[in-house]
Amino acid sequence: MNATVISIFVFIVGITLVITYFAAKRTNSASDFYTAGGGLTGWQNGLAIAGDYLSAASFLGIAGAIALFGFDGFLFSIGYLVAYLVVLFIVAEPLRNLGKYTLADMINARFNAKKVRGAAALSSITIVIFYMIAQLVGAGALIQLLFGIDYIWAVLLVGIMMTIYVLFGGMTATSWVQIIKAVLLMIGTVILSFLVLKNFNFNILEMFTQMKTATPHGEAYLSPGVKYKIPLDTISLMLALVLGTAGLPHILMRFFTVKDAKTARSSVMWATWIVGIFYVMTIFLGFGAAAFVGSDLITATNPAGNMAAPLLAQALGGDVLMSFISAVAFATILAVVAGLVLTGASAFAHDIYGQIIKKGQATERQQMLAARYASLGVSAFSILLAIFAQSLNVAFLVSLAFCIAASANLPVILYTIFWKRFNTTGAVSAILTGLISALVLVSLSPSVMSPEAGAAIFVGDPIFPLTNPALFSVPLGFIGGWVGTMLSKERDLKKYSEVNVRANTGGFRQL
Amino acid sequence: MTKVTTGNGIQSGKNGKEPFHERLPDGIPDFEKIENSSSFRELMRRKKRFLIPTTILFLGLYLLFNIVISYTDWLNATFIGDITWVWVFAFGLFAMTWILVTIYMKRAAKFDEMAKNTLKEFEYDEEETK
């Protein structure tokens, strides 16, 4: 590590701290803290959504996966992008029209019951924790490698930084850090892609031809099947990716930072273009890393391939570009974990404390205090888990988070908006069935139980064959909601009329 | 129209527990009436006529792609040079996403217009509830 690296790092981190300072001065109410006062514009929120989405798993993970596995790595990009259509067409606008701070608010617009809110908060918290551990463990490994410090100190460094953003700046700071990071990430990726293309003489055909011989996989590198060989497993994973985004609590929370459904819609449009363009460029990053760094060096530096993009930057742009890309990766991780802390804290402070324990009667001061204590608690808990999770292979945690989001959150969102007969029992059973079935099936799957020692958490034959259970748990979530609804006689058609009208017209929000 | 807001702002009724249509004073819209009005039904009909087929289309194409590449080698045939059809299909899905987003933005502007008219018809004043 040299002076250039350190100064670029300090500069980028410095900018984010300045933002936090100014945001802190403007964060006076619970609404400021959770949703930046609902005042973001379409492009701002679109960049922030893209920022939340282009996590370390997307940026470092997909570039690495394409470098090591070719087309199979690109599969993630496709799934993550098409998922935005589900968000835009089905979820974004009704969610904005019905909700205030959290997913639970939106479901409670129809079923005003503690158990529904509790179940929704539980699934949000579970998803956030899994997502968070994956990000923090990845962050720890990256910082460890870049700075040459111990893993524990690396996790603590990231953890303390994210806590500062959330604690002082709330959603305003988190959003702006996210926006700036998204811009920097796009700039860095464009520069890298340009350099890669230049090395292929700006000839895409030539690039593909060269890739046939550039990796140990030979021609197979350009075709599906290098990494994902079991058809049902691939389909299950891809199902989780495309349906999960619409149920991810930290993405859903972004729709409450804008003033109305129209702005929510335009922010999804912005996010779709930004994320889509980014994912096209992941091909150049991955191909470039495979061709100009080589898979031996990539896997030697980090077995999961997470260092492919920084190594590529070094190979093509030297230390300065490498430092810039690494600093952007660092900012990416910080911004994403800050968003996750905020989402987890809102589930605890707003849903569980504010609405369930205090029955919506907490004062503004109490709400703010609760939100800050909850942020501290979520931060400390996830830092602790990340320290213990160091040796685990956590790559599957992100896809598990997508799977729970698709199985526990998506069915209840769809039923709440579209099904007249749906009721309180159905809402609770939809969430719990999706959540529990995803967790149980994963714990019996090859991700957790493997006959090979060291490949998973336990040694043994997996009872459930698929690494990602979405193919079963998503239908189970829907069936759970249906069975629960039918078992209870309760129905409130008048209330559904209200929800239906409000969700589709955007009127009567404050009633 | 009387403005009634509770602590969390999204719930209805004075104590945040009861549905408002049983508790609020006169002048509050009858949601069932709005739901059954011809303008709201027309809005829902148009929305569904667009959203249901397109959702089936994009999810169908996406799943079809994954099934085809998982079970067959059909897409491994050459398109141009060393670029195979699997890349072409993948880019097709990217293009599909962008095209559908653009089409939806146009349609949604129309849906907004219709929703606004419905609200006007029931004398809903936007400013009052913001």
XYZ file of C-alpha atoms in Angstrom:
641
model
C 0.000 0.000 0.000
C 1.352 3.419 -0.913
C 0.517 7.090 -0.457
C -1.695 7.234 -3.587
C -3.878 4.406 -2.336
C -4.238 5.975 1.085
C -5.020 9.457 -0.210
C -7.700 8.236 -2.648
C -9.265 6.210 0.143
C -9.184 9.062 2.612
C -10.646 11.414 -0.001
C -13.654 9.213 -0.806
C -14.337 8.341 2.809
C -13.936 12.045 3.672
C -16.626 13.061 1.175
C -19.063 10.584 2.673
C -18.381 11.889 6.184
C -18.985 15.473 5.086
C -22.339 14.386 3.641
C -23.180 12.685 6.907
C -22.343 15.854 8.819
C -24.720 17.978 6.747
C -27.394 15.301 6.714
C -27.202 15.005 10.492
C -28.139 18.660 10.863
C -31.282 18.068 8.805
C -32.361 14.849 10.490
C -34.835 16.019 13.105
C -37.859 13.767 12.789
C -38.572 10.068 12.440
C -39.618 10.730 8.849
C -36.229 12.362 8.123
C -34.440 9.457 9.738
C -36.273 6.616 7.971
C -37.139 8.168 4.628
C -35.108 11.381 4.208
C -38.397 13.209 4.708
C -39.763 11.580 1.549
C -38.132 14.320 -0.486
C -35.889 12.541 -2.995
C -36.522 13.077 -6.695
C -36.889 10.302 -9.250
C -33.314 10.297 -10.527
C -31.871 10.694 -7.039
C -33.828 7.776 -5.718
C -33.129 5.807 -8.902
C -29.400 6.230 -8.343
C -29.835 5.308 -4.688
C -31.782 2.148 -5.608
C -29.078 1.267 -8.114
C -26.551 1.965 -5.368
C -28.318 -0.367 -2.942
C -28.496 -2.996 -5.631
C -24.934 -2.801 -6.930
C -23.539 -4.219 -3.721
C -20.173 -5.873 -3.355
C -21.885 -9.076 -4.462
C -22.871 -7.439 -7.753
C -19.777 -5.412 -8.431
C -17.002 -7.643 -7.158
C -18.944 -10.923 -7.149
C -20.375 -10.892 -10.676
C -17.142 -9.578 -12.231
C -15.332 -12.430 -10.475
C -17.945 -15.016 -11.424
C -17.783 -14.038 -15.112
C -13.983 -14.062 -14.998
C -13.964 -17.575 -13.532
C -17.057 -19.181 -15.065
C -17.882 -17.162 -18.167
C -21.510 -17.150 -19.218
C -22.726 -18.741 -15.961
C -21.472 -15.699 -14.069
C -23.493 -13.472 -16.373
C -26.694 -15.350 -15.450
C -26.837 -13.340 -12.224
C -26.806 -10.079 -14.172
C -29.783 -11.219 -16.253
C -31.847 -12.291 -13.243
C -31.076 -9.179 -11.219
C -32.076 -6.922 -14.115
C -35.316 -8.612 -15.245
C -36.348 -8.506 -11.566
C -36.871 -4.758 -11.952
C -39.860 -5.402 -14.180
C -41.543 -7.263 -11.318
C -40.767 -4.320 -9.037
C -42.008 -1.728 -11.510
C -45.139 -3.477 -12.762
C -46.435 -4.941 -9.535
C -44.890 -3.592 -6.368
C -43.492 -0.041 -6.524
C -46.595 2.105 -6.953
C -49.081 0.348 -4.635
C -46.344 0.123 -2.026
C -45.732 3.886 -2.175
C -49.466 4.589 -2.129
C -50.183 2.444 0.907
C -47.046 2.512 3.025
C -45.136 4.974 5.098
C -41.810 3.658 6.438
C -41.715 -0.113 6.121
C -43.167 -3.120 4.318
C -45.181 -3.902 7.455
C -46.878 -0.479 7.150
C -48.111 -1.381 3.720
C -49.586 -4.731 4.749
C -51.039 -3.098 7.838
C -52.856 -0.573 5.685
C -55.174 -3.486 5.102
C -54.845 -5.674 8.184
C -54.325 -3.617 11.255
C -53.091 -6.363 13.547
C -50.012 -6.753 15.711
C -49.333 -10.280 14.562
C -49.243 -9.268 10.891
C -46.860 -6.432 11.644
C -44.753 -8.713 13.832
C -44.510 -11.384 11.136
C -43.592 -8.844 8.455
C -40.950 -7.279 10.721
C -39.559 -10.744 11.475
C -39.106 -11.644 7.810
C -37.535 -8.229 7.079
C -35.084 -8.599 9.953
C -34.145 -12.149 8.913
C -33.444 -11.074 5.328
C -31.464 -8.037 6.469
C -29.307 -10.113 8.837
C -28.425 -12.716 6.185
C -27.691 -10.042 3.596
C -25.667 -8.095 6.108
C -23.428 -10.990 7.200
C -22.639 -11.730 3.571
C -21.706 -8.079 2.919
C -19.663 -7.696 6.091
C -17.724 -10.929 5.651
C -16.968 -9.893 2.059
C -15.992 -6.419 3.265
C -13.714 -7.856 5.920
C -11.914 -10.040 3.383
C -11.530 -7.141 0.957
C -10.239 -4.605 3.486
C -7.949 -7.240 4.939
C -6.456 -7.761 1.516
C -6.221 -4.087 0.578
C -4.847 -2.726 3.824
C -3.116 -5.811 5.073
C -4.853 -5.586 8.445
C -6.466 -8.404 10.426
C -9.942 -9.568 9.494
C -11.431 -8.536 12.839
C -10.099 -4.977 12.519
C -11.303 -4.816 8.939
C -14.863 -5.785 9.951
C -14.764 -3.352 12.873
C -13.596 -0.532 10.595
C -16.450 -1.072 8.137
C -18.908 -1.653 10.976
C -18.053 1.540 12.820
C -18.190 3.626 9.655
C -21.624 2.316 8.677
C -22.903 2.917 12.211
C -21.769 6.552 12.024
C -23.618 7.126 8.733
C -26.859 5.667 10.032
C -26.742 6.935 13.581
C -26.076 10.570 12.699
C -27.242 11.015 9.137
C -30.128 8.552 8.902
C -31.692 7.997 5.490
C -30.577 11.383 4.125
C -26.902 10.562 4.597
C -27.347 6.942 3.558
C -29.130 7.992 0.358
C -26.543 10.587 -0.615
C -23.643 8.279 0.124
C -25.475 5.746 -2.042
C -25.996 8.260 -4.879
C -22.370 9.412 -4.922
C -21.109 5.871 -4.732
C -23.367 4.820 -7.626
C -21.929 7.636 -9.769
C -18.336 6.753 -8.819
C -19.023 3.080 -9.464
C -20.403 3.816 -12.926
C -17.405 6.056 -13.740
C -14.946 3.397 -12.559
C -16.727 0.673 -14.500
C -16.881 2.746 -17.694
C -13.138 3.479 -17.473
C -12.320 -0.183 -16.880
C -14.612 -1.348 -19.688
C -13.055 1.175 -22.046
C -9.557 -0.062 -21.221
C -10.619 -3.678 -21.701
C -12.224 -2.902 -25.066
C -9.137 -0.961 -26.112
C -7.048 -4.052 -25.413
C -9.388 -6.021 -27.685
C -9.047 -3.261 -30.356
C -12.694 -2.285 -29.787
C -13.748 -5.424 -31.593
C -16.402 -7.432 -29.776
C -16.115 -10.363 -32.180
C -12.388 -10.540 -31.607
C -12.978 -10.377 -27.854
C -15.226 -13.453 -27.969
C -12.736 -15.300 -30.197
C -9.882 -14.588 -27.831
C -11.944 -15.679 -24.833
C -12.211 -19.192 -26.306
C -8.583 -19.773 -25.469
C -8.044 -17.363 -22.590
C -9.298 -19.562 -19.755
C -8.836 -23.165 -18.606
C -12.458 -23.865 -19.631
C -11.680 -23.420 -23.319
C -14.703 -22.974 -25.582
C -17.095 -24.033 -22.787
C -16.348 -20.677 -21.118
C -18.670 -18.921 -23.550
C -21.578 -21.317 -22.961
C -23.839 -22.062 -20.008
C -23.063 -25.047 -17.790
C -19.532 -24.384 -16.525
C -20.669 -23.660 -12.983
C -24.351 -24.595 -12.866
C -24.702 -28.174 -14.013
C -27.922 -29.290 -12.314
C -30.887 -27.904 -14.309
C -33.446 -27.708 -11.489
C -30.928 -26.015 -9.228
C -30.202 -23.346 -11.843
C -33.888 -22.712 -12.468
C -34.571 -22.478 -8.743
C -31.775 -19.952 -8.237
C -32.909 -17.872 -11.200
C -36.476 -17.868 -9.853
C -35.211 -16.542 -6.507
C -33.286 -13.763 -8.273
C -36.144 -12.568 -10.457
C -38.837 -12.659 -7.760
C -36.700 -11.822 -4.733
C -35.872 -8.216 -5.573
C -39.531 -7.229 -5.235
C -39.464 -8.500 -1.655
C -36.100 -7.204 -0.445
C -36.858 -4.878 2.485
C -33.966 -2.480 1.856
C -35.076 -1.994 -1.748
C -38.751 -1.653 -0.762
C -37.829 0.935 1.851
C -36.439 3.115 -0.937
C -39.956 3.685 -2.253
C -40.840 5.562 0.905
C -38.137 8.154 0.290
C -40.117 9.725 -2.568
C -43.296 11.758 -2.405
C -45.676 9.772 -4.591
C -46.204 6.725 -6.799
C -45.249 8.648 -9.907
C -41.810 9.432 -8.489
C -41.480 5.858 -7.227
C -42.115 4.671 -10.777
C -39.618 7.045 -12.323
C -37.001 6.003 -9.769
C -37.420 2.371 -10.851
C -36.996 3.468 -14.457
C -33.740 5.265 -13.617
C -32.532 2.293 -11.613
C -33.349 -0.110 -14.469
C -31.269 1.848 -16.965
C -28.343 2.371 -14.619
C -28.272 -1.204 -13.339
C -28.790 -2.598 -16.858
C -25.921 -0.596 -18.347
C -23.743 -1.619 -15.416
C -24.564 -5.303 -15.919
C -23.686 -5.111 -19.618
C -20.293 -3.807 -18.561
C -19.806 -6.702 -16.121
C -19.060 -8.761 -19.248
C -16.091 -6.536 -20.064
C -14.894 -6.609 -16.462
C -15.176 -10.386 -16.287
C -13.715 -11.110 -19.722
C -10.976 -8.559 -19.157
C -10.018 -10.042 -15.816
C -9.960 -13.560 -17.291
C -7.842 -12.441 -20.254
C -5.464 -9.900 -18.695
C -5.176 -11.094 -15.095
C -5.774 -14.816 -15.525
C -7.845 -17.171 -13.406
C -4.811 -18.509 -11.513
C -3.953 -15.133 -10.029
C -7.650 -14.280 -9.431
C -8.306 -17.438 -7.432
C -4.948 -17.237 -5.672
C -5.823 -13.748 -4.385
C -9.363 -14.684 -3.389
C -10.873 -18.140 -4.042
C -14.345 -16.714 -4.711
C -12.985 -14.385 -7.397
C -13.937 -11.205 -5.514
C -10.683 -9.460 -6.356
C -11.041 -9.846 -10.133
C -12.130 -6.235 -10.711
C -9.430 -4.565 -8.547
C -6.766 -6.846 -10.081
C -7.985 -5.930 -13.559
C -7.749 -2.256 -12.646
C -4.172 -2.767 -11.568
C -3.279 -4.694 -14.706
C -4.720 -2.078 -17.077
C -4.546 1.178 -15.155
C -1.824 0.756 -12.576
C -1.915 1.661 -8.907
C -4.035 4.785 -9.272
C -6.914 3.024 -11.017
C -6.574 0.054 -8.655
C -6.830 2.425 -5.667
C -9.823 4.195 -7.169
C -11.665 0.930 -7.870
C -10.831 -0.384 -4.399
C -11.993 2.833 -2.747
C -15.234 2.652 -4.736
C -15.656 -0.977 -3.677
C -15.114 0.104 -0.073
C -17.678 2.913 -0.413
C -20.044 0.412 -2.047
C -19.859 -1.945 0.884
C -20.251 0.877 3.393
C -23.254 2.363 1.668
C -24.990 -0.981 1.240
C -24.474 -2.093 4.846
C -25.616 1.349 6.064
C -28.833 0.902 4.075
C -29.267 -2.553 5.566
C -28.748 -1.307 9.137
C -31.364 1.369 8.543
C -33.838 -1.192 7.221
C -33.284 -3.560 10.142
C -33.506 -0.674 12.602
C -36.768 0.540 11.095
C -38.304 -2.910 11.531
C -37.280 -2.931 15.191
C -37.884 0.708 16.106
C -40.892 1.587 13.963
C -42.726 -1.734 13.683
C -41.920 -3.591 16.878
C -41.317 -0.741 19.333
C -43.380 2.093 17.859
C -46.413 0.245 16.542
C -46.603 -2.989 18.537
C -45.266 -2.023 21.969
C -46.204 1.662 21.979
C -49.290 1.140 19.786
C -48.378 4.070 17.531
C -48.438 6.510 20.446
C -44.679 7.117 20.762
C -43.631 10.751 20.721
C -41.323 12.051 18.011
C -38.460 12.082 20.530
C -39.133 8.505 21.601
C -39.285 7.406 17.948
C -35.952 9.021 17.146
C -34.284 7.548 20.207
C -35.685 4.101 19.449
C -34.484 4.354 15.845
C -30.962 5.265 16.949
C -30.758 2.580 19.628
C -32.074 0.024 17.152
C -29.415 1.092 14.626
C -26.732 0.597 17.233
C -28.157 -2.797 18.181
C -28.445 -4.030 14.588
C -24.907 -2.809 13.843
C -23.360 -4.435 16.895
C -25.203 -7.716 16.350
C -24.222 -8.006 12.705
C -20.586 -7.051 13.359
C -20.439 -9.778 15.989
C -21.973 -12.365 13.642
C -19.644 -11.317 10.825
C -16.614 -11.834 13.053
C -17.722 -15.383 13.836
C -18.736 -16.090 10.242
C -15.271 -15.379 8.847
C -14.463 -18.942 7.852
C -17.912 -19.727 6.447
C -18.561 -19.725 2.742
C -21.184 -17.002 2.772
C -21.802 -16.675 -0.952
C -25.055 -18.594 -0.565
C -26.371 -16.148 2.068
C -27.199 -13.514 -0.538
C -29.128 -15.952 -2.687
C -30.833 -17.202 0.487
C -31.863 -13.608 1.288
C -33.370 -13.332 -2.213
C -35.114 -16.668 -1.698
C -36.702 -15.608 1.623
C -37.721 -12.283 0.098
C -39.418 -14.098 -2.800
C -41.071 -16.726 -0.562
C -42.090 -14.723 2.517
C -42.604 -11.150 1.284
C -43.713 -11.340 -2.332
C -46.795 -13.581 -1.783
C -48.148 -11.399 1.016
C -47.539 -8.214 -1.022
C -49.382 -9.632 -4.044
C -52.293 -10.991 -2.007
C -52.644 -7.725 -0.082
C -52.955 -5.719 -3.275
C -54.895 -8.093 -5.497
C -56.909 -10.608 -3.478
C -60.226 -9.458 -2.089
C -60.800 -12.479 0.133
C -57.328 -12.329 1.762
C -57.354 -11.841 5.550
C -55.243 -11.465 8.682
C -54.683 -15.183 9.205
C -53.705 -15.528 5.555
C -51.193 -12.677 5.829
C -49.489 -14.196 8.867
C -49.451 -17.702 7.411
C -48.138 -16.505 4.023
C -45.167 -14.789 5.664
C -44.401 -17.560 8.131
C -44.786 -20.407 5.619
C -42.487 -18.711 3.133
C -39.930 -17.778 5.765
C -39.851 -21.115 7.589
C -39.918 -23.268 4.467
C -37.024 -21.313 2.928
C -34.968 -21.585 6.115
C -35.708 -25.275 6.730
C -35.092 -26.308 3.130
C -31.793 -24.406 3.048
C -30.628 -25.983 6.290
C -31.210 -29.418 4.720
C -29.600 -28.429 1.407
C -26.108 -28.963 -0.011
C -25.238 -25.352 0.987
C -25.353 -26.402 4.636
C -24.810 -30.179 4.520
C -22.152 -31.598 2.272
C -20.474 -35.011 2.301
C -17.197 -33.207 1.591
C -15.562 -31.891 4.745
C -15.132 -28.109 4.633
C -17.458 -27.547 1.685
C -20.390 -26.568 3.916
C -21.245 -25.975 7.562
C -22.015 -29.617 8.396
C -20.644 -32.838 7.014
C -23.367 -35.220 5.853
C -25.606 -36.078 2.937
C -28.007 -33.265 2.093
C -31.659 -34.240 2.592
C -32.955 -31.591 0.198
C -31.193 -31.635 -3.199
C -31.342 -27.988 -4.357
C -28.869 -25.364 -3.133
C -31.509 -22.650 -3.495
C -35.014 -23.745 -2.477
C -37.015 -20.993 -4.235
C -38.634 -23.454 -6.653
C -40.403 -25.020 -3.660
C -40.530 -22.296 -1.033
C -42.093 -19.615 -3.266
C -45.109 -21.807 -4.144
C -45.272 -22.845 -0.474
C -45.497 -19.177 0.532
C -48.435 -18.690 -1.854
C -50.132 -21.913 -0.733
C -49.573 -20.973 2.922
C -51.315 -17.658 2.386
C -54.210 -19.313 0.585
C -54.725 -22.063 3.167
C -54.502 -19.570 6.058
C -57.080 -17.340 4.398
C -59.488 -20.199 3.786
C -59.178 -21.525 7.352
C -60.409 -18.223 8.758
C -63.889 -16.872 8.087
C -62.727 -13.304 8.567
C -63.060 -10.980 5.637
C -63.466 -7.260 5.266
C -64.514 -6.363 1.758
C -65.021 -2.696 2.639
C -61.441 -2.443 3.771
C -60.302 -4.064 0.536
C -62.231 -1.446 -1.439
C -60.329 1.236 0.415
C -56.957 -0.464 -0.175
C -57.780 -1.113 -3.808
C -58.795 2.483 -4.467
C -55.861 3.954 -2.559
C -53.296 1.590 -4.102
C -54.454 2.343 -7.638
C -55.231 6.040 -7.486
C -52.716 7.291 -4.950
C -55.437 9.359 -3.271
C -56.519 9.484 0.372
C -53.069 8.688 1.667
C -53.329 10.406 5.019
C -56.769 9.164 5.959
C -63.364 17.008 4.257
C -61.968 16.682 7.742
C -58.350 15.836 7.969
C -57.723 13.100 10.470
C -54.180 11.959 11.040
C -52.960 9.616 13.695
C -49.537 9.160 15.172
C -48.218 7.134 12.296
C -50.212 8.876 9.654
C -51.156 5.881 7.578
C -53.790 4.375 9.729
C -57.325 5.359 9.926
C -59.642 6.213 12.749
C -58.937 8.254 15.814
C -57.106 5.599 17.803
C -55.473 4.062 14.776
C -57.296 0.785 15.243
C -60.694 1.039 13.699
C -61.277 1.329 9.986
C -62.162 4.935 9.321
C -65.349 4.363 7.364
C -67.148 3.437 10.519
C -65.772 6.251 12.596
C -65.143 9.341 10.615
C -67.717 12.087 10.251
C -69.689 12.644 7.078
C -67.988 13.779 3.914
C -65.539 10.900 3.797
C -65.607 9.097 0.478
C -67.413 5.818 0.159
C -64.674 3.590 -1.165
C -67.033 0.902 -2.393
C -68.823 3.493 -4.458
C -65.552 4.675 -5.971
C -64.472 1.087 -6.581
C -67.701 0.393 -8.431
C -67.711 3.613 -10.403
C -67.349 3.257 -14.135
C -64.216 5.421 -14.272
C -62.363 3.382 -11.640
C -63.438 0.135 -13.260
C -62.248 1.385 -16.616
C -58.872 2.290 -15.030
C -58.538 -1.197 -13.537
C -59.597 -2.828 -16.781
C -56.971 -0.908 -18.765
C -54.304 -1.549 -16.163
C -54.970 -5.271 -16.077
C -55.160 -5.511 -19.842
C -51.639 -4.141 -19.975
C -50.025 -5.604 -16.864
C -51.245 -9.208 -16.894
C -50.175 -10.136 -20.463
C -46.847 -8.278 -20.235
C -45.996 -9.844 -16.867
C -46.761 -13.297 -18.260
C -44.672 -12.429 -21.314
C -41.525 -11.294 -19.530
C -41.600 -13.915 -16.784
C -42.353 -16.547 -19.437
C -39.457 -15.514 -21.680
C -37.127 -15.351 -18.688
C -38.067 -18.809 -17.425
C -38.036 -20.217 -20.948
C -34.482 -18.949 -21.376
C -33.374 -20.621 -18.156
C -35.120 -23.890 -18.979
C -33.678 -23.963 -22.493
C -30.087 -23.320 -21.398
C -30.395 -25.788 -18.509
C -31.825 -28.705 -20.447
C -30.719 -28.224 -24.060
C -27.789 -27.079 -26.205
C -30.026 -25.294 -28.708
C -28.648 -21.853 -27.992
C -25.017 -22.924 -28.307
C -25.180 -22.588 -32.088
C -23.213 -19.774 -33.677
C -24.801 -16.398 -34.299
C -21.853 -14.380 -35.659
C -18.262 -15.490 -35.328
C -17.796 -16.925 -31.866
C -20.857 -15.234 -30.418
C -23.538 -17.866 -29.831
C -27.302 -17.498 -29.641
C -27.217 -17.759 -25.873
C -25.617 -14.291 -25.726
C -28.120 -12.966 -28.232
C -31.028 -14.267 -26.137
C -29.454 -12.847 -22.975
C -29.179 -9.428 -24.618
C -32.699 -9.856 -25.867
C -33.774 -10.098 -22.212
C -31.859 -6.896 -21.450
C -33.491 -5.157 -24.390
C -36.890 -6.541 -23.371
C -36.479 -5.048 -19.895
C -35.609 -1.605 -21.227
C -38.371 -1.666 -23.852
C -41.038 -2.748 -21.370
C -39.919 -0.110 -18.866
C -40.225 2.564 -21.549
C -43.624 1.344 -22.714
C -44.846 1.161 -19.135
C -43.768 4.731 -18.400
C -45.933 5.903 -21.312
C -48.907 3.790 -20.255
C -48.599 4.760 -16.621
C -48.882 8.443 -17.518
C -52.270 7.584 -18.978
C -53.240 5.561 -15.901
C -52.288 8.562 -13.740
C -54.541 10.770 -15.816
C -57.438 8.343 -15.396
C -56.824 8.013 -11.657
C -56.809 11.786 -11.304
C -60.112 12.035 -13.122
C -61.630 9.374 -10.884
C -60.507 11.252 -7.813
C -61.902 14.507 -9.187
C -65.200 12.853 -9.873
C -65.470 12.091 -6.159
C -64.408 15.591 -5.230
C -61.160 14.521 -3.676
C -58.857 17.428 -3.081
C -55.256 16.314 -3.346
C -53.861 19.142 -1.263
C -56.110 18.404 1.641
C -54.666 15.005 2.454
C -51.018 15.806 1.925
